[in-house]
Coordinates of C-alpha atoms in Angstrom, one line a residue:
M1 CA 0.3 -0.2 -0.1
K2 CA 1.1 3.4 -0.8
Q3 CA 2.3 5.3 2.2
I4 CA 0.3 8.5 1.7
L5 CA -3.1 7.7 3.1
F6 CA -5.8 9.5 1.2
L7 CA -8.8 10.5 3.9
S8 CA -10.8 13.3 3.3
M9 CA -10.2 14.9 6.6
L10 CA -7.2 17.6 7.1
L11 CA -4.0 15.9 8.2
N12 CA -5.3 13.0 9.9
G13 CA -3.1 11.6 12.6
L14 CA -0.5 14.1 12.0
F15 CA -0.5 16.5 14.7
L16 CA 1.5 14.6 17.3
S17 CA 4.9 15.7 18.9
K18 CA 7.8 14.6 16.7
S19 CA 9.1 12.9 20.2
N20 CA 6.1 11.0 20.0
A21 CA 7.6 7.9 18.1
Q22 CA 4.4 5.7 18.8
Y23 CA 1.2 6.4 17.2
N24 CA 2.5 9.1 15.0
S25 CA 1.9 9.5 11.4
N26 CA 3.6 12.0 8.6
Y27 CA 1.5 10.6 5.9
N28 CA -2.0 12.5 5.7
K29 CA -4.7 13.5 3.5
V30 CA -5.7 17.2 3.6
G31 CA -8.8 17.4 1.8
R32 CA -10.3 15.8 -1.8
H33 CA -7.6 14.0 -3.2
V34 CA -4.7 16.0 -1.4
G35 CA -2.1 14.5 0.4
L36 CA 0.7 16.3 2.7
D37 CA 3.9 14.1 3.3
F38 CA 6.1 15.4 6.1
S39 CA 8.7 12.6 5.9
S40 CA 11.5 15.3 4.5
G41 CA 10.5 17.7 7.3
N42 CA 8.7 20.1 5.2
P43 CA 5.3 19.2 3.9
I44 CA 5.1 18.1 0.2
V45 CA 1.7 18.3 -1.6
N46 CA 1.0 14.6 -2.9
M47 CA -2.2 14.4 -5.3
N48 CA -3.9 11.1 -6.0
D49 CA -7.1 11.0 -8.0
N50 CA -7.9 7.6 -7.6
C51 CA -8.0 7.5 -3.9
T52 CA -10.8 6.5 -1.3
S53 CA -13.1 9.5 -0.8
I54 CA -14.3 9.4 2.6
E55 CA -16.2 13.2 2.6
T56 CA -16.6 14.0 6.7
H57 CA -16.1 16.4 9.2
T58 CA -15.1 14.0 11.8
S59 CA -11.8 12.1 12.0
T60 CA -9.6 10.4 14.4
S61 CA -6.6 8.0 13.2
I62 CA -3.9 5.9 15.0
C63 CA -0.3 4.6 13.8
N64 CA 2.4 2.8 15.1
S65 CA 6.1 3.3 15.6
R66 CA 7.0 3.0 12.2
N67 CA 4.5 6.1 11.1
E68 CA 2.2 3.2 9.5
I69 CA -1.6 3.9 10.0
I70 CA -3.4 0.8 12.4
F71 CA -6.9 2.5 11.5
Y72 CA -8.7 5.5 11.0
S73 CA -12.7 6.5 11.6
N74 CA -15.1 9.1 10.5
A75 CA -17.2 8.0 13.6
C76 CA -19.6 6.0 11.8
R77 CA -17.3 3.6 10.0
V78 CA -13.9 2.0 11.0
Y79 CA -11.0 1.6 8.3
N80 CA -8.2 -0.4 8.4
R81 CA -4.6 0.2 6.8
L82 CA -5.7 -0.8 3.2
D83 CA -8.7 1.5 3.3
Q84 CA -11.5 -1.1 4.0
V85 CA -14.0 -1.2 6.4
M86 CA -13.0 -3.4 9.1
P87 CA -15.5 -6.8 10.1
N88 CA -17.9 -5.1 12.2
G89 CA -16.9 -1.8 11.5
S90 CA -19.9 -0.3 10.4
N91 CA -23.6 0.2 11.5
F92 CA -22.9 1.9 15.0
N93 CA -23.4 5.0 16.2
H94 CA -26.9 5.2 16.5
G95 CA -29.4 8.1 17.1
T96 CA -32.5 9.6 15.4
L97 CA -29.8 11.8 13.1
S98 CA -26.9 9.7 13.1
D99 CA -28.9 6.7 12.0
N100 CA -28.8 8.8 8.6
Y101 CA -25.1 8.5 8.5
I102 CA -24.1 5.2 10.2
N103 CA -23.5 3.4 6.5
T104 CA -22.2 6.3 4.8
D105 CA -18.7 7.8 4.5
F106 CA -19.9 11.2 5.7
Y107 CA -20.6 12.5 9.4
P108 CA -21.3 16.0 9.9
P109 CA -19.6 16.7 13.6
W110 CA -16.2 18.1 13.9
K111 CA -13.9 16.3 16.6
A112 CA -17.0 13.8 17.7
A113 CA -14.3 10.8 17.8
T114 CA -11.0 10.0 19.5
I115 CA -8.9 6.8 19.5
I116 CA -6.6 5.6 22.7
P117 CA -4.5 2.6 23.5
F118 CA -5.8 0.4 25.8
P119 CA -3.3 1.1 29.0
N120 CA -2.6 -2.5 29.3
D121 CA -2.7 -4.1 25.9
T122 CA -0.9 -3.1 23.2
N123 CA -3.3 -4.8 20.6
K124 CA -6.3 -3.1 21.6
F125 CA -7.7 0.4 21.2
Y126 CA -10.5 2.3 22.3
M127 CA -12.5 4.7 20.3
F128 CA -14.9 7.1 21.6
Y129 CA -17.6 9.0 19.7
E130 CA -20.7 11.1 19.8
N131 CA -24.2 10.6 18.3
M132 CA -26.6 13.0 16.7
E133 CA -29.9 14.0 17.7
W134 CA -32.4 17.2 17.0
N135 CA -32.6 19.4 20.0
V136 CA -35.4 22.4 20.5
D137 CA -33.5 24.9 18.7
G138 CA -33.1 23.1 15.4
L139 CA -29.3 22.2 16.0
Y140 CA -28.2 18.4 16.3
V141 CA -26.6 17.7 19.4
P142 CA -25.6 14.4 20.7
E143 CA -27.3 12.6 23.7
K144 CA -24.7 9.5 24.0
L145 CA -21.4 9.2 24.3
Y146 CA -20.1 5.6 23.4
Y147 CA -16.8 3.4 22.9
L148 CA -15.6 0.8 20.9
V149 CA -12.8 -1.8 20.8
V150 CA -10.5 -2.3 18.1
D151 CA -8.2 -5.4 18.3
K152 CA -5.3 -5.0 15.8
S153 CA -4.1 -8.5 16.0
L154 CA -7.1 -10.0 14.2
N155 CA -8.1 -10.3 10.9
G156 CA -4.8 -11.3 9.7
G157 CA -3.0 -8.3 11.3
L158 CA -5.8 -6.1 9.9
G159 CA -8.0 -5.7 12.9
D160 CA -11.3 -6.2 13.8
V161 CA -14.1 -4.4 16.1
T162 CA -14.8 -6.6 18.5
L163 CA -17.0 -4.4 20.9
K164 CA -19.3 -1.2 19.5
D165 CA -22.0 0.9 20.9
Q166 CA -21.0 0.6 24.3
V167 CA -22.9 3.3 26.2
V168 CA -20.6 5.5 28.6
L169 CA -23.4 8.7 28.9
S170 CA -26.8 8.7 27.9
G171 CA -30.1 10.8 28.3
D172 CA -27.7 14.1 28.6
T173 CA -27.4 16.4 25.6
L174 CA -23.5 17.1 24.9
T175 CA -22.0 19.5 22.9
D176 CA -20.7 17.8 19.2
G177 CA -17.4 18.0 18.3
E178 CA -16.2 18.0 21.8
V179 CA -14.7 14.9 22.8
L180 CA -11.1 15.2 24.6
A181 CA -8.6 12.6 25.4
V182 CA -5.8 13.3 27.8
K183 CA -3.3 11.0 29.2
H184 CA -3.4 10.7 33.0
G185 CA -0.8 12.2 35.1
N186 CA 0.6 8.6 35.9
G187 CA 1.4 8.5 32.3
K188 CA -0.3 5.2 31.1
D189 CA -3.8 6.0 31.8
W190 CA -6.3 8.2 30.3
W191 CA -9.3 10.9 30.8
I192 CA -11.9 11.4 28.1
V193 CA -13.4 14.8 29.0
C194 CA -16.5 16.4 27.3
R195 CA -19.5 19.0 28.1
K196 CA -22.9 19.1 28.5
F197 CA -24.8 21.7 25.9
K198 CA -25.4 25.3 27.5
S199 CA -24.3 24.2 30.7
D200 CA -21.4 24.6 33.1
K201 CA -21.4 20.5 33.6
Y202 CA -18.3 18.6 32.7
Y203 CA -17.6 14.9 32.4
K204 CA -14.3 13.4 32.9
I205 CA -14.4 9.5 32.4
L206 CA -11.2 7.9 33.7
V207 CA -10.0 5.1 31.6
N208 CA -7.5 2.7 33.1
S209 CA -6.7 -1.2 33.4
S210 CA -10.0 -1.9 34.4
G211 CA -11.9 -0.3 31.4
V212 CA -14.0 2.8 31.3
Q213 CA -14.9 4.2 34.5
S214 CA -18.0 6.1 35.5
P215 CA -17.6 9.8 35.0
L216 CA -17.1 12.4 37.3
I217 CA -18.9 15.2 37.1
Q218 CA -17.5 19.0 37.6
H219 CA -19.5 22.1 37.2
I220 CA -17.3 25.1 36.8
G221 CA -17.5 28.4 35.0
I222 CA -21.0 29.4 33.5
S223 CA -23.9 28.3 31.5
Y224 CA -24.6 29.6 28.0
T225 CA -28.0 30.6 27.8
F226 CA -28.1 32.9 24.9
A227 CA -30.7 31.5 21.7
N228 CA -28.9 29.2 19.0
A229 CA -26.0 28.5 20.8
I230 CA -23.6 26.3 19.2
N231 CA -20.2 25.0 20.3
G232 CA -17.1 25.3 18.4
V233 CA -14.2 22.9 18.9
C234 CA -12.3 22.4 22.3
N235 CA -8.5 21.7 22.2
E236 CA -5.8 21.0 24.7
N237 CA -2.3 22.4 25.5
P238 CA 0.6 20.1 24.6
N239 CA 1.3 19.7 27.9
G240 CA -2.3 18.6 28.8
E241 CA -2.5 21.1 31.7
K242 CA -5.0 23.7 30.1
M243 CA -7.8 23.1 28.1
V244 CA -10.4 25.3 26.2
F245 CA -14.3 25.0 25.1
V246 CA -15.7 27.4 22.9
Y247 CA -19.4 28.5 22.4
Q248 CA -21.1 30.7 19.8
S249 CA -24.5 32.3 19.1
A250 CA -25.8 31.1 15.5
S251 CA -28.1 34.0 15.4
T252 CA -28.2 36.4 12.7
S253 CA -26.4 39.6 12.7
P254 CA -25.3 41.2 14.9
Y255 CA -23.7 38.4 16.1
L256 CA -22.5 37.8 19.9
P257 CA -19.0 37.6 20.5
T258 CA -17.8 33.8 21.0
Q259 CA -17.0 32.7 24.0
I260 CA -13.8 30.8 25.0
D261 CA -13.6 29.1 28.4
L262 CA -9.8 28.5 29.5
F263 CA -9.3 26.1 32.5
H264 CA -6.3 24.8 33.9
F265 CA -6.5 20.9 34.2
D266 CA -5.3 18.6 36.7
R267 CA -4.2 15.4 34.7
C268 CA -4.3 13.4 38.0
S269 CA -7.6 14.5 39.6
G270 CA -9.3 15.2 36.6
L271 CA -10.5 18.5 37.8
F272 CA -10.6 21.6 36.4
S273 CA -9.7 25.0 38.3
N274 CA -8.4 28.9 37.4
Y275 CA -11.6 29.2 35.1
T276 CA -11.1 32.0 32.6
Q277 CA -13.8 33.6 30.3
L278 CA -12.1 35.4 27.2
L279 CA -14.6 37.0 24.6
F280 CA -13.7 37.0 20.9
P281 CA -14.4 40.2 19.3
N282 CA -18.2 40.7 17.8
I283 CA -18.0 38.7 14.8
T284 CA -19.5 40.3 11.3
D285 CA -18.5 37.5 9.0
T286 CA -20.9 34.8 8.0
V287 CA -18.4 32.2 8.5
L288 CA -19.0 31.3 12.5
L289 CA -16.3 29.0 13.4
G290 CA -14.9 29.4 16.9
I291 CA -11.8 27.6 16.7
C292 CA -8.7 27.9 18.9
C293 CA -5.2 26.1 19.1
F294 CA -2.6 26.3 21.8
S295 CA 1.1 27.5 20.7
P296 CA 4.0 24.5 21.2
S297 CA 4.8 26.0 24.6
G298 CA 1.7 26.3 25.2
K299 CA 2.1 30.3 26.0
Y300 CA -0.2 31.3 23.3
L301 CA -3.7 30.7 22.4
Y302 CA -4.9 31.2 19.0
S303 CA -8.7 32.0 17.5
H304 CA -10.5 33.1 14.5
D305 CA -13.5 33.8 13.3
G306 CA -13.6 32.2 9.9
H307 CA -11.0 34.7 8.2
S308 CA -9.2 37.0 10.8
I309 CA -6.7 35.2 13.3
W310 CA -6.4 36.4 17.0
Q311 CA -3.6 35.8 19.6
F312 CA -3.9 35.7 23.5
D313 CA -1.2 35.7 25.6
L314 CA -1.6 33.1 28.4
T315 CA 1.7 34.1 30.4
V316 CA 0.3 37.8 31.6
S317 CA -2.3 38.4 34.5
N318 CA -5.1 40.1 32.4
I319 CA -5.5 37.5 29.6
K320 CA -8.6 39.3 28.5
N321 CA -6.8 42.3 27.3
S322 CA -3.7 40.3 25.5
E323 CA -5.6 39.8 22.3
I324 CA -3.8 40.9 19.5
Y325 CA -4.6 40.8 15.6
V326 CA -2.3 38.7 13.6
G327 CA -3.8 38.5 10.3
K328 CA -6.5 37.8 7.9
S329 CA -7.3 35.2 4.7
D330 CA -9.6 37.2 2.4
S331 CA -10.5 34.8 -0.2
N332 CA -9.8 31.6 1.9
A333 CA -12.3 31.0 4.9
L334 CA -10.7 29.1 7.6
L335 CA -11.6 26.0 9.6
H336 CA -9.5 23.8 12.2
M337 CA -6.1 24.8 13.7
Q338 CA -3.3 22.2 14.8
I339 CA 0.3 21.9 15.3
G340 CA 2.1 20.2 12.9
P341 CA 5.5 17.9 13.7
D342 CA 7.3 20.6 12.6
N343 CA 5.6 22.9 15.7
K344 CA 4.0 25.1 13.0
I345 CA 0.2 25.7 13.3
Y346 CA -1.7 24.2 10.2
V347 CA -5.0 26.2 9.5
G348 CA -7.4 24.2 7.4
P349 CA -9.8 25.8 4.9
Y350 CA -13.3 25.8 4.9
G351 CA -15.0 24.9 2.1
S352 CA -13.7 24.5 -1.5
A353 CA -10.6 26.4 -1.0
N354 CA -7.1 25.5 -2.6
Y355 CA -4.8 26.8 0.3
I356 CA -3.9 25.8 3.6
G357 CA -2.6 28.5 5.6
V358 CA 0.4 28.1 8.2
I359 CA 1.4 30.0 11.6
N360 CA 5.3 29.4 10.9
H361 CA 6.4 31.1 14.6
P362 CA 3.2 30.1 16.7
D363 CA 5.7 31.3 19.9
S364 CA 6.1 34.4 18.9
L365 CA 4.3 37.5 19.7
G366 CA 1.7 39.5 17.5
A367 CA 2.8 39.6 13.8
A368 CA 5.9 37.7 14.5
C369 CA 4.2 34.6 14.4
D370 CA 4.1 35.0 10.9
F371 CA 0.4 34.0 9.6
Q372 CA 0.5 33.2 5.9
P373 CA -3.0 32.5 4.9
Y374 CA -2.0 30.8 1.1
Q375 CA 1.1 29.1 2.2
I376 CA 0.6 25.4 0.9
Y377 CA -1.2 25.6 -2.5
C378 CA -3.5 22.4 -3.4
H379 CA -3.0 22.5 -7.1
G380 CA -6.7 23.4 -7.8
G381 CA -8.7 21.4 -10.7
G382 CA -11.2 20.2 -8.0
N383 CA -8.4 18.8 -5.5
Y384 CA -9.2 21.4 -2.5
A385 CA -8.4 20.6 0.9
D386 CA -11.8 20.9 2.3
G387 CA -12.7 19.7 5.8
G388 CA -11.5 19.6 9.5
L389 CA -8.5 18.7 11.6
P390 CA -8.1 15.3 13.1
N391 CA -8.9 15.0 17.0
T392 CA -5.6 13.0 18.1
P393 CA -4.3 13.4 21.4
N394 CA -0.7 13.7 22.5
F395 CA 0.3 10.2 23.2
A396 CA 4.1 11.7 24.5
L397 CA 2.8 13.0 27.8
G398 CA 4.7 11.4 30.2
A399 CA 3.9 10.7 34.0
V400 CA 3.6 13.6 36.6
A401 CA 5.7 13.1 39.8
P402 CA 4.3 12.4 42.1
C403 CA 0.7 12.1 40.7
G404 CA -1.3 13.4 43.6
V405 CA -1.2 15.8 46.1
G406 CA 2.0 15.3 48.6
I407 CA 3.7 17.8 50.7
E408 CA 5.4 19.3 47.6
N409 CA 2.3 19.8 45.5
I410 CA 0.2 22.0 48.3
V411 CA -0.8 25.2 46.4
T412 CA -2.1 27.5 49.2
T413 CA -4.3 27.4 52.3
N414 CA -7.2 29.6 52.8
E415 CA -8.3 31.1 56.3
S416 CA -11.8 31.4 55.0
L417 CA -12.2 27.4 55.1
T418 CA -12.0 25.3 58.1
V419 CA -11.4 21.6 58.2
C420 CA -12.2 20.3 61.7
P421 CA -11.9 18.0 64.0
N422 CA -7.9 17.8 63.0
P423 CA -6.6 15.4 63.9
T424 CA -9.8 13.0 63.5
N425 CA -10.5 9.6 64.4
S426 CA -13.7 9.5 61.9
S427 CA -15.8 12.3 60.2
L428 CA -14.3 15.9 58.9
K429 CA -16.6 19.0 58.7
I430 CA -15.7 21.2 56.0
S431 CA -17.1 24.7 56.2
S432 CA -16.1 27.5 53.7
R433 CA -17.2 31.1 52.7
Q434 CA -17.3 30.2 49.1
I435 CA -19.5 27.6 47.5
I436 CA -17.4 24.4 47.5
K437 CA -17.5 22.6 44.1
S438 CA -15.2 19.3 44.9
I439 CA -13.2 17.8 47.7
T440 CA -10.7 15.3 47.0
V441 CA -8.8 13.3 49.6
F442 CA -5.3 11.8 49.1
D443 CA -3.0 9.5 51.2
L444 CA 0.5 9.9 51.8
V445 CA 1.7 8.4 48.6
G446 CA -0.9 10.2 46.2
K447 CA -3.7 7.5 46.0
E448 CA -7.2 9.0 45.8
I449 CA -9.4 7.4 48.4
F450 CA -12.3 10.2 48.1
N451 CA -14.0 12.3 45.3
E452 CA -16.9 14.1 45.4
V453 CA -18.5 17.1 43.2
I454 CA -20.9 19.5 45.2
N455 CA -22.1 22.5 45.1
K456 CA -22.5 23.7 48.8
K457 CA -20.5 25.8 51.7
M458 CA -20.4 22.8 54.2
E459 CA -19.9 19.4 54.0
T460 CA -19.1 16.2 56.1
I461 CA -17.1 13.6 55.0
D462 CA -16.3 10.2 56.7
L463 CA -12.6 8.3 57.0
E464 CA -14.1 5.4 58.8
G465 CA -12.4 2.4 57.6
H466 CA -9.1 4.0 56.4
S467 CA -5.9 3.6 58.1
N468 CA -4.4 5.8 60.8
G469 CA -1.7 8.6 59.4
L470 CA -1.5 11.6 57.5
Y471 CA -3.7 12.8 54.6
F472 CA -4.1 15.5 52.4
I473 CA -7.6 17.3 51.3
K474 CA -7.8 19.3 48.4
I475 CA -10.9 21.7 47.9
I476 CA -11.9 23.7 44.7
N477 CA -14.0 26.4 45.4
E478 CA -16.5 28.3 43.3
N479 CA -13.7 30.8 42.2
G480 CA -11.5 28.0 40.8
E481 CA -9.1 28.2 43.8
I482 CA -7.5 25.1 45.0
I483 CA -6.9 25.1 48.9
T484 CA -4.8 22.0 50.2
K485 CA -4.6 21.1 53.5
K486 CA -3.0 18.5 55.4
I487 CA -5.2 16.3 57.9
V488 CA -4.4 13.5 60.5
K489 CA -6.4 10.5 61.1
E490 CA -5.5 8.8 64.6

């Protein structure tokens, strides 16, 4: 098989760190009959008019250490490395609207699927994906998060889907295209993160050697209630310690500002903190997207309205006021942005466009980032680069040592919060002037022994049954502050 994989999604499976030898790919489709080959270090456009055409806005893929595709999916079919639908790799992802697509090559949502390896089996992989239903605003929203399992050792090494449509979340409206996978702080397990539609409710699903666990629920930030709210695309920074989620209004002009929710993410506990709301400028363009991408170092955050790109400096105290206009694409509408293996940010086009934009120095301030909207030409003649960028996590993330809250990890104390009695022989009463959003208790080696998401100023927890010794309690309040205290059970 030719090493350039012609998928209809932009840069499928490409955007991982070069240090990530496992599950990286340098050969990718960037639209209709267009591929980018990064094997020489710089992207080279490759053409093929006889490739498999998979017209879709959702794409995820995974590769081996030799940069060879293992499998890929558009969230309604699973394809092996020969571009063939795997056994049992179709007729899944059911919903009143998504049922229209389950046996086709097209699936509308962006970033509605992601693939991660099993923590304890190198032959098996999970793929998490969202269905589609109509909601009262006349928009499609997922009401279920599913997963399936692929075993690459089956079918002569081409892989087989051994389990599918396993329900993780059901009966709740989710934001479409916002399924993130982030490696756990222990360096081997995973978090799957998604958000409830028009809500401050977030789901964090731990995937470990025991399987897919029940979701951790956290309420943080604000709920968006404006009419016809639609979500943009969520993203994480390269070290997994920050995330953004985007909301925007689909109402007619004048458009409301796009809302960008920025959080710190604790890869060990799965909790968000330090919520910051950023307002993208009033959009006057008819293209409503709300796309974000972090720079390789995580210093800057980029967003665009379909034509103009803006930069936020995440290192300053007032991030809201750091916004800088860095460039515009007049004739080429913009879509997704992702970091390439060369640490440049590639900006996919929207519609039947023939150019891929590039931010050449994304860790430089302002205009020095050098946004070139027409840097890669895709030859025209119907060979346009239409589509969205892939949903691939950073497989290269290592462990956080220690993973948990130890003495050296204490963030702050807060006199407005009391924990008593301390020492205790069983229960602890926690009182705060601010509303408490979550409580987590760790033992001395950082193992989590208690976790609860609440929404009140007072709570009592029971340590009965746990051995005597030193523990740490971590509390996140309504302001996103982390308060950590030492407690002794005797």
